[in-house]
Coordinates of C-alpha atoms and ligand atoms in Angstrom, one line a residue:
M1 CA 13.7 -15.1 -14.6
S2 CA 15.1 -18.3 -16.1
K3 CA 15.1 -20.3 -19.2
S4 CA 13.1 -23.4 -17.7
L5 CA 10.3 -21.0 -16.8
N6 CA 7.9 -20.0 -19.2
L7 CA 4.3 -19.6 -19.5
D8 CA 3.8 -23.2 -20.5
T9 CA 5.6 -24.6 -17.7
M10 CA 4.0 -22.0 -15.2
V11 CA 0.4 -22.9 -16.8
N12 CA 1.0 -26.7 -16.4
T13 CA 2.1 -26.1 -12.7
C14 CA -1.1 -23.8 -12.1
E15 CA -3.0 -26.4 -13.3
R16 CA -1.6 -29.3 -11.6
K17 CA -1.8 -27.1 -8.2
G18 CA -5.3 -26.1 -8.8
L19 CA -4.0 -22.1 -8.9
Q20 CA -6.2 -19.5 -11.2
V21 CA -4.0 -16.3 -11.1
L22 CA -0.4 -16.0 -10.9
G23 CA 1.8 -12.8 -10.6
T24 CA 4.1 -12.7 -13.6
G25 CA 7.1 -12.2 -11.1
D26 CA 10.0 -9.9 -12.4
I27 CA 7.9 -8.1 -14.7
M28 CA 10.5 -5.2 -14.8
Q29 CA 13.1 -7.1 -16.4
P30 CA 13.6 -5.9 -19.9
D31 CA 13.7 -9.7 -21.2
W32 CA 10.7 -11.1 -19.2
L33 CA 8.8 -8.1 -19.9
K34 CA 8.9 -8.3 -23.6
Y35 CA 8.4 -12.0 -23.4
M36 CA 5.3 -11.6 -21.4
E37 CA 4.3 -8.8 -23.8
E38 CA 4.5 -11.0 -26.7
N39 CA 2.5 -13.9 -25.2
L40 CA -0.1 -12.7 -22.5
E41 CA -3.4 -11.6 -23.6
K42 CA -5.3 -8.4 -21.9
N43 CA -8.6 -9.1 -20.5
G44 CA -9.5 -5.6 -20.4
K45 CA -9.6 -5.7 -16.6
G46 CA -6.1 -4.6 -15.7
M47 CA -5.3 -8.9 -16.2
Y48 CA -4.0 -11.1 -18.6
T49 CA -4.4 -14.6 -19.6
Y50 CA -2.3 -17.2 -21.1
K51 CA -4.5 -20.3 -21.5
D52 CA -7.0 -20.6 -18.8
I53 CA -4.8 -18.8 -16.5
Y54 CA -5.0 -15.3 -15.3
F55 CA -1.7 -13.5 -14.8
V56 CA -1.3 -10.4 -12.7
L57 CA 1.9 -8.4 -13.7
Q58 CA 4.1 -7.8 -10.6
S59 CA 7.8 -7.4 -9.5
E60 CA 10.1 -6.8 -6.4
L61 CA 12.1 -3.6 -6.0
E62 CA 14.8 -2.9 -3.8
D63 CA 15.1 0.7 -2.1
E64 CA 17.8 2.7 -1.1
E65 CA 17.6 1.2 2.8
N66 CA 17.8 -2.3 1.2
I67 CA 14.0 -3.0 2.1
H68 CA 12.3 -5.6 -0.4
H69 CA 8.7 -4.3 -1.9
I70 CA 6.0 -5.9 -3.7
V71 CA 4.6 -4.2 -6.8
F72 CA 1.5 -5.0 -8.8
F73 CA 0.7 -3.0 -12.1
P74 CA -2.8 -2.7 -13.9
D75 CA -1.0 -2.3 -17.4
F76 CA 2.0 -2.9 -19.5
S77 CA 2.4 0.8 -20.3
V78 CA 2.2 1.4 -16.4
V79 CA 5.1 -1.2 -16.0
R80 CA 7.2 1.0 -18.9
E81 CA 6.1 4.3 -17.3
V82 CA 7.3 3.3 -14.0
Q83 CA 10.4 2.1 -15.4
K84 CA 11.4 5.4 -17.1
K85 CA 10.8 7.1 -13.8
L86 CA 12.7 5.0 -11.9
D87 CA 15.5 5.0 -14.6
P88 CA 17.4 7.9 -13.4
Y89 CA 17.7 6.1 -9.7
S90 CA 19.2 2.8 -10.9
S91 CA 21.8 1.2 -12.6
N92 CA 20.3 -1.8 -12.9
I93 CA 16.9 -1.4 -13.7
R94 CA 17.4 -1.6 -17.7
G95 CA 19.9 -4.5 -17.4
E96 CA 19.9 -8.5 -17.2
W97 CA 19.4 -8.0 -12.9
G98 CA 16.5 -5.8 -13.6
G99 CA 14.1 -8.7 -12.1
R100 CA 14.5 -6.7 -8.9
P101 CA 15.9 -3.4 -9.6
R102 CA 17.5 -1.4 -6.9
V103 CA 16.3 2.0 -6.9
N104 CA 18.1 4.9 -4.5
L105 CA 15.0 6.3 -3.5
S106 CA 13.3 6.0 0.1
P107 CA 10.5 3.9 1.1
P108 CA 8.1 6.8 1.1
Q109 CA 9.7 8.4 -2.4
L110 CA 9.3 4.8 -4.2
A111 CA 5.6 4.3 -2.7
D112 CA 4.5 7.7 -4.2
I113 CA 5.9 7.0 -7.7
I114 CA 4.4 3.6 -7.7
I115 CA 1.1 4.6 -6.4
E116 CA 0.4 7.9 -8.1
N117 CA 1.1 5.6 -11.6
G118 CA -1.9 3.2 -10.5
G119 CA 0.3 0.6 -9.1
L120 CA 0.1 -1.0 -5.5
I121 CA 3.2 -1.5 -3.3
G122 CA 3.7 -3.1 0.2
P123 CA 6.6 -4.9 2.1
A124 CA 8.0 -8.2 0.6
H125 CA 9.0 -11.2 3.0
A126 CA 8.7 -8.6 5.7
F127 CA 10.4 -10.2 8.5
T128 CA 13.3 -11.8 6.9
P129 CA 16.9 -11.0 8.3
F130 CA 18.0 -9.6 5.3
K131 CA 16.5 -7.0 2.8
A132 CA 13.2 -6.9 4.6
I133 CA 11.4 -3.7 6.4
F134 CA 11.0 -5.4 9.9
R135 CA 14.6 -7.0 9.9
Q136 CA 16.8 -6.4 12.7
N137 CA 17.8 -2.7 14.1
R138 CA 15.2 -1.6 11.2
Y139 CA 11.5 -0.9 11.4
K140 CA 9.0 -1.9 13.9
S141 CA 6.0 -0.5 11.7
L142 CA 4.7 0.5 8.4
E143 CA 4.9 4.2 9.6
E144 CA 8.3 4.4 10.2
C145 CA 9.6 3.2 7.4
Y146 CA 6.9 5.0 4.7
Q147 CA 5.8 7.9 6.4
D148 CA 3.7 10.4 4.6
A149 CA 2.7 7.7 2.3
S150 CA 2.2 4.8 4.9
H151 CA -1.6 5.4 4.8
K152 CA -1.4 4.1 1.3
I153 CA 0.1 0.9 2.0
H154 CA -2.6 -2.0 2.6
F155 CA -0.8 -5.2 2.5
L156 CA 2.4 -6.9 3.3
E157 CA 3.9 -10.0 2.2
L158 CA 4.6 -12.7 5.2
G159 CA 7.0 -14.5 3.9
L160 CA 7.8 -18.5 3.8
S161 CA 9.1 -18.2 7.8
A162 CA 6.2 -16.2 9.1
N163 CA 2.6 -16.6 9.3
T164 CA -0.6 -15.2 11.0
D165 CA 0.0 -16.4 14.3
L166 CA 3.5 -14.8 14.1
A167 CA 2.6 -11.7 12.3
D168 CA -0.6 -10.8 14.2
R169 CA 1.6 -10.6 17.6
L170 CA 2.5 -7.1 16.4
K171 CA -0.2 -4.6 17.3
A172 CA 1.2 -2.4 14.6
L173 CA -0.2 -4.5 11.7
N174 CA -3.5 -4.9 12.9
E175 CA -4.9 -3.2 9.7
V176 CA -2.7 -4.7 7.3
T177 CA -3.7 -7.4 5.2
F178 CA -1.5 -10.2 4.9
L179 CA -0.3 -12.1 1.4
S180 CA 0.9 -15.5 1.7
N181 CA 3.0 -15.5 -1.5
S182 CA 5.3 -18.2 -3.0
D183 CA 8.2 -15.5 -3.3
A184 CA 9.2 -17.6 -6.2
H185 CA 12.3 -16.2 -8.0
S186 CA 14.0 -19.6 -8.8
Q187 CA 14.4 -21.1 -12.1
K188 CA 11.8 -24.2 -11.1
S189 CA 8.3 -24.2 -11.5
Y190 CA 7.5 -26.2 -8.4
S191 CA 8.2 -23.0 -6.4
L192 CA 5.2 -21.4 -7.6
G193 CA 2.3 -21.7 -5.5
R194 CA 4.3 -23.1 -2.5
E195 CA 2.3 -20.3 -0.6
F196 CA -0.8 -18.9 -1.7
N197 CA -3.9 -16.6 -1.1
Q198 CA -7.5 -17.4 -1.8
F199 CA -9.4 -14.0 -3.0
Y200 CA -13.1 -13.4 -2.3
I201 CA -14.0 -11.5 -5.1
E202 CA -16.5 -10.7 -8.2
E203 CA -14.0 -11.7 -10.7
P204 CA -10.5 -11.4 -11.9
S205 CA -9.7 -8.0 -12.2
F206 CA -6.9 -5.5 -11.2
E207 CA -9.8 -3.8 -9.4
E208 CA -11.2 -6.4 -7.5
I209 CA -7.6 -7.5 -6.3
Q210 CA -7.2 -3.6 -5.3
L211 CA -10.3 -3.8 -3.1
A212 CA -9.7 -7.4 -1.5
L213 CA -6.4 -5.8 -0.5
E214 CA -8.0 -2.5 1.0
R215 CA -11.1 -5.2 2.3
K216 CA -13.4 -3.0 0.5
D217 CA -16.8 -3.5 -0.9
G218 CA -16.8 -6.8 1.0
R219 CA -13.8 -8.3 -1.0
K220 CA -10.9 -10.0 0.9
I221 CA -8.6 -12.4 1.1
S222 CA -10.8 -15.3 2.4
L223 CA -7.7 -17.9 3.0
N224 CA -3.9 -17.8 3.3
V225 CA -2.3 -21.0 3.0
G226 CA 1.4 -21.3 3.5
L227 CA 4.6 -23.4 4.7
H228 CA 4.7 -24.0 8.4
P229 CA 7.1 -21.1 9.0
K230 CA 9.6 -23.8 10.5
L231 CA 10.1 -25.1 7.5
G232 CA 11.0 -21.6 5.8
K233 CA 14.6 -20.8 5.8
Y234 CA 14.7 -17.6 8.1
Y235 CA 13.0 -19.2 10.9
N236 CA 15.6 -19.4 13.4
M237 CA 18.5 -17.4 14.7
F238 CA 21.9 -18.3 13.2
C239 CA 25.5 -17.3 12.9
N240 CA 26.4 -14.7 10.2
K241 CA 29.2 -16.6 9.0
C242 CA 29.0 -20.5 9.3
R243 CA 25.2 -20.3 9.2
R244 CA 24.6 -22.7 11.8
R245 CA 20.8 -22.4 13.5
I246 CA 20.9 -21.8 17.2
L247 CA 18.7 -24.0 19.2
F248 CA 17.9 -24.6 22.9
K249 CA 17.8 -27.8 24.7
K250 CA 17.0 -29.3 28.3
S251 CA 19.8 -30.0 30.5
K252 CA 19.7 -32.0 33.8
N253 CA 22.2 -29.9 35.6
D254 CA 21.3 -26.5 37.0
L255 CA 24.4 -24.2 36.2
G256 CA 22.4 -21.1 35.6
I257 CA 22.1 -19.2 32.7
N258 CA 25.6 -18.4 31.4
F259 CA 25.6 -20.4 27.7
S260 CA 28.9 -22.0 28.4
K261 CA 27.4 -25.8 27.7
Y262 CA 26.9 -26.3 24.0
S263 CA 27.4 -28.8 21.3
V264 CA 28.5 -27.8 17.5
T265 CA 27.0 -30.1 14.5
D266 CA 27.2 -29.5 11.0
N267 CA 24.2 -27.4 11.3
F268 CA 23.2 -26.5 14.5
I269 CA 24.6 -25.2 17.9
I270 CA 22.8 -26.6 20.6
F271 CA 23.0 -24.7 24.2
Y272 CA 22.0 -27.0 26.9
E273 CA 20.3 -25.1 29.9
S274 CA 18.0 -26.1 33.0
N275 CA 15.2 -23.9 31.8
P276 CA 15.8 -23.6 27.6
D277 CA 13.1 -21.2 27.4
I278 CA 14.2 -18.4 29.4
A279 CA 17.5 -19.0 28.3
R280 CA 16.2 -18.8 25.2
N281 CA 14.8 -15.6 25.7
T282 CA 17.9 -13.9 27.7
Y283 CA 19.9 -15.0 24.6
I284 CA 17.5 -13.4 22.0
Q285 CA 17.7 -9.9 24.7
Q286 CA 21.4 -10.2 23.9
V287 CA 21.5 -11.3 20.4
A288 CA 19.1 -8.1 19.6
T289 CA 21.4 -5.8 21.5
K290 CA 24.6 -7.2 19.1
K291 CA 26.0 -8.6 22.1
M292 CA 26.0 -12.4 21.0
V293 CA 28.9 -13.9 19.2
C294 CA 29.1 -17.7 17.4
P295 CA 31.3 -20.1 19.7
A296 CA 31.6 -22.4 16.7
C297 CA 33.2 -19.5 14.8
K298 CA 35.3 -18.1 18.0
E299 CA 36.7 -21.7 18.6
K300 CA 37.8 -22.2 14.7
T301 CA 39.2 -18.8 14.0
G302 CA 39.2 -16.7 17.3
K303 CA 37.0 -14.3 15.5
N304 CA 33.8 -12.7 16.8
I305 CA 31.0 -13.2 14.7
K306 CA 27.7 -12.1 15.5
I307 CA 24.2 -14.0 15.5
K308 CA 21.7 -12.8 13.7
L309 CA 18.2 -13.0 14.9
G310 CA 15.5 -15.2 12.6
V311 CA 12.1 -14.3 11.7
S312 CA 10.5 -15.8 14.8
E313 CA 13.0 -14.2 17.2
R314 CA 12.8 -10.8 15.5
I315 CA 9.0 -11.0 16.1
D316 CA 9.8 -11.9 19.6
S317 CA 11.7 -9.0 20.5
I318 CA 9.4 -6.4 18.9
S319 CA 6.2 -8.1 19.5
S320 CA 3.0 -6.6 21.3
Y321 CA 1.9 -9.7 22.4
K322 CA 2.7 -13.2 23.7
E323 CA 0.1 -14.9 21.8
P324 CA -1.7 -13.5 19.0
K325 CA -4.4 -11.5 18.8
H326 CA -6.2 -11.9 15.2
P327 CA -8.1 -9.0 14.0
T328 CA -11.8 -10.0 13.2
H329 CA -10.6 -9.2 9.2
R330 CA -8.3 -11.9 9.6
P331 CA -8.7 -14.7 7.5
P332 CA -7.6 -18.3 8.5
Y333 CA -4.0 -19.4 7.7
I334 CA -3.2 -23.2 6.9
N335 CA 0.2 -24.3 7.5
A336 CA 0.9 -26.9 4.8
I337 CA 3.6 -29.0 3.4
P338 CA 3.7 -28.9 -0.3
L339 CA 3.4 -32.1 -1.7
I340 CA 6.5 -32.5 -3.6
D341 CA 8.4 -32.1 -0.3
I342 CA 6.3 -34.8 1.2
I343 CA 7.1 -37.0 -1.3
R344 CA 10.9 -36.3 -0.9
S345 CA 10.5 -37.0 2.5
I346 CA 9.2 -40.1 2.1
K347 CA 11.1 -41.3 -0.3
G348 CA 14.4 -39.9 1.4
I349 CA 15.3 -38.1 -2.0
K350 CA 16.7 -34.2 -1.6
S351 CA 16.4 -33.5 -5.1
K352 CA 13.2 -31.8 -6.0
N353 CA 13.9 -32.5 -9.7
S354 CA 14.3 -36.4 -9.2
K355 CA 12.1 -38.2 -11.5
T356 CA 11.4 -40.3 -9.3
V357 CA 9.7 -37.7 -7.2
V358 CA 8.3 -35.9 -10.3
K359 CA 6.8 -39.3 -11.5
A360 CA 5.1 -39.7 -8.2
Y361 CA 3.9 -36.2 -8.0
N362 CA 2.2 -36.4 -11.2
G363 CA 0.5 -39.6 -10.5
I364 CA -1.0 -38.7 -7.4
V365 CA -2.4 -35.6 -8.7
D366 CA -3.6 -37.3 -11.9
N367 CA -5.3 -39.9 -9.7
L368 CA -6.7 -37.6 -6.7
G369 CA -7.3 -34.2 -8.2
T370 CA -5.3 -31.0 -7.9
E371 CA -2.1 -30.5 -5.1
Y372 CA -4.7 -28.0 -3.2
E373 CA -7.5 -30.3 -3.0
I374 CA -5.2 -33.2 -2.0
L375 CA -3.7 -30.9 0.8
L376 CA -6.6 -29.3 2.2
D377 CA -9.8 -30.7 0.9
L378 CA -10.1 -34.6 0.3
P379 CA -10.5 -36.8 3.2
V380 CA -7.5 -38.3 4.6
E381 CA -9.0 -41.9 3.8
T382 CA -9.2 -41.2 0.2
I383 CA -5.6 -40.3 0.2
K384 CA -4.6 -43.1 2.1
R385 CA -6.1 -45.6 0.1
C386 CA -4.2 -44.0 -3.0
N387 CA -0.7 -43.5 -1.1
K388 CA -0.9 -44.6 2.5
E389 CA 2.4 -42.3 3.7
I390 CA 1.4 -39.6 2.0
G391 CA -1.9 -39.8 3.4
G392 CA -0.4 -40.3 6.7
V393 CA 1.8 -37.1 6.7
I394 CA -1.2 -35.0 5.3
E395 CA -3.3 -36.1 8.0
G396 CA -0.4 -35.1 10.6
F397 CA 0.0 -31.6 9.6
R398 CA -3.7 -31.2 9.3
N399 CA -3.7 -32.2 13.0
D400 CA -0.7 -30.1 13.8
A401 CA 1.0 -33.6 14.8
I402 CA 4.0 -33.0 12.8
E403 CA 7.6 -32.6 14.5
Y404 CA 9.3 -29.6 12.6
I405 CA 13.0 -29.2 12.3
P406 CA 13.4 -25.1 12.0
G407 CA 15.2 -23.6 9.0
G408 CA 17.3 -20.7 9.6
G409 CA 20.2 -18.7 8.0
G410 CA 19.4 -19.7 4.3
T411 CA 18.5 -23.3 4.8
Y412 CA 14.7 -24.8 4.6
G413 CA 13.3 -26.5 7.3
N414 CA 12.4 -30.2 7.8
F415 CA 10.2 -32.1 8.9
K416 CA 9.8 -35.7 10.5
F417 CA 6.9 -37.6 10.7
D418 CA 5.9 -41.4 11.8
A419 CA 2.9 -42.6 9.8
E420 CA 2.1 -44.9 12.8
Ligands
ZN1 ZN1 13.1 -9.9 -2.1
ZN2 ZN1 29.6 -19.4 13.1

């Protein structure tokens, strides 16, 4: 929760992006809870409104195994009731940092409390290397984690560095509904809706959302839209200390696989191998058994610092299939680039708060429609007439013709695109 993020800035962002329903985020944080309770209007159906936007009460929770869960509540009274029940197990639920409270309960114990009180729960950013259910050396299925409560878990949040193509390589997730949520905890409203879900429901209500997550009575999620996974900050494997990402490139000389030829840059360690794909797979297997250390840190400090798997390599190491097998219920997933990032890249500006960037963003939205209409629906020619370069990038990601530099170790990925 933050001071620059409030209901007015949230609603304003929703209107520009084209979002109709928003999670409150951090609803258990006492100040945020009070602020929301004072300002949101009840719609009588387990949802709340502020101006024209609907809100679902929602938070993340951390359990005793450092796994983050995402929870939805139908009512403020349920939030308070759950707070009371979790209070004996948490030292921070009543405090300033209670936005994502840590609760000393096992995953099934926590799930039972949430569900018994009428809430919904599932894993948050399920594959990230820290704080996630499927992180390295942790679980491989919902059943292992939630045990007896697993039949009550119907959804998981993919996280910014995963998409449906990656997650559907795990047979164990066949029946699970995937959410592509923004996971926005930051102060700036531009993070809201950087990923989103399209719900096929009768009306905005908690019950309808629940039906959609459980895929009952024809309700469902009809579209997931998210960052290209390589743009996320945990896609690629990385050194746990210097945070350099590990990449493999083709070398002309065949020395056999021995990981001896590499270069070190500010952000990357690049291994050169005659067959980079095979070498990478061997490397991942050895990282998974904790055998690989960072050559850059070793050179500099003499210490052995372990390499950690990113989301893509963790999925490689626990996947059932080489290629995704989408169940018939799985909606399409669109890999997108947020408009603000497209503008930043074209203008060569790093800051998302730059006045030039914000002005250009507002200009194109005022001209053409909401961000999502621009990214997903508008004919490329129409966008190009307004701004040739932006139209070029959008055409590029729609045609999967963008080169991505994978993120990892906490640094977001990037993209390269030549408009001509
Ligand atoms: Zn989290
Ligand atoms: Zn290192």
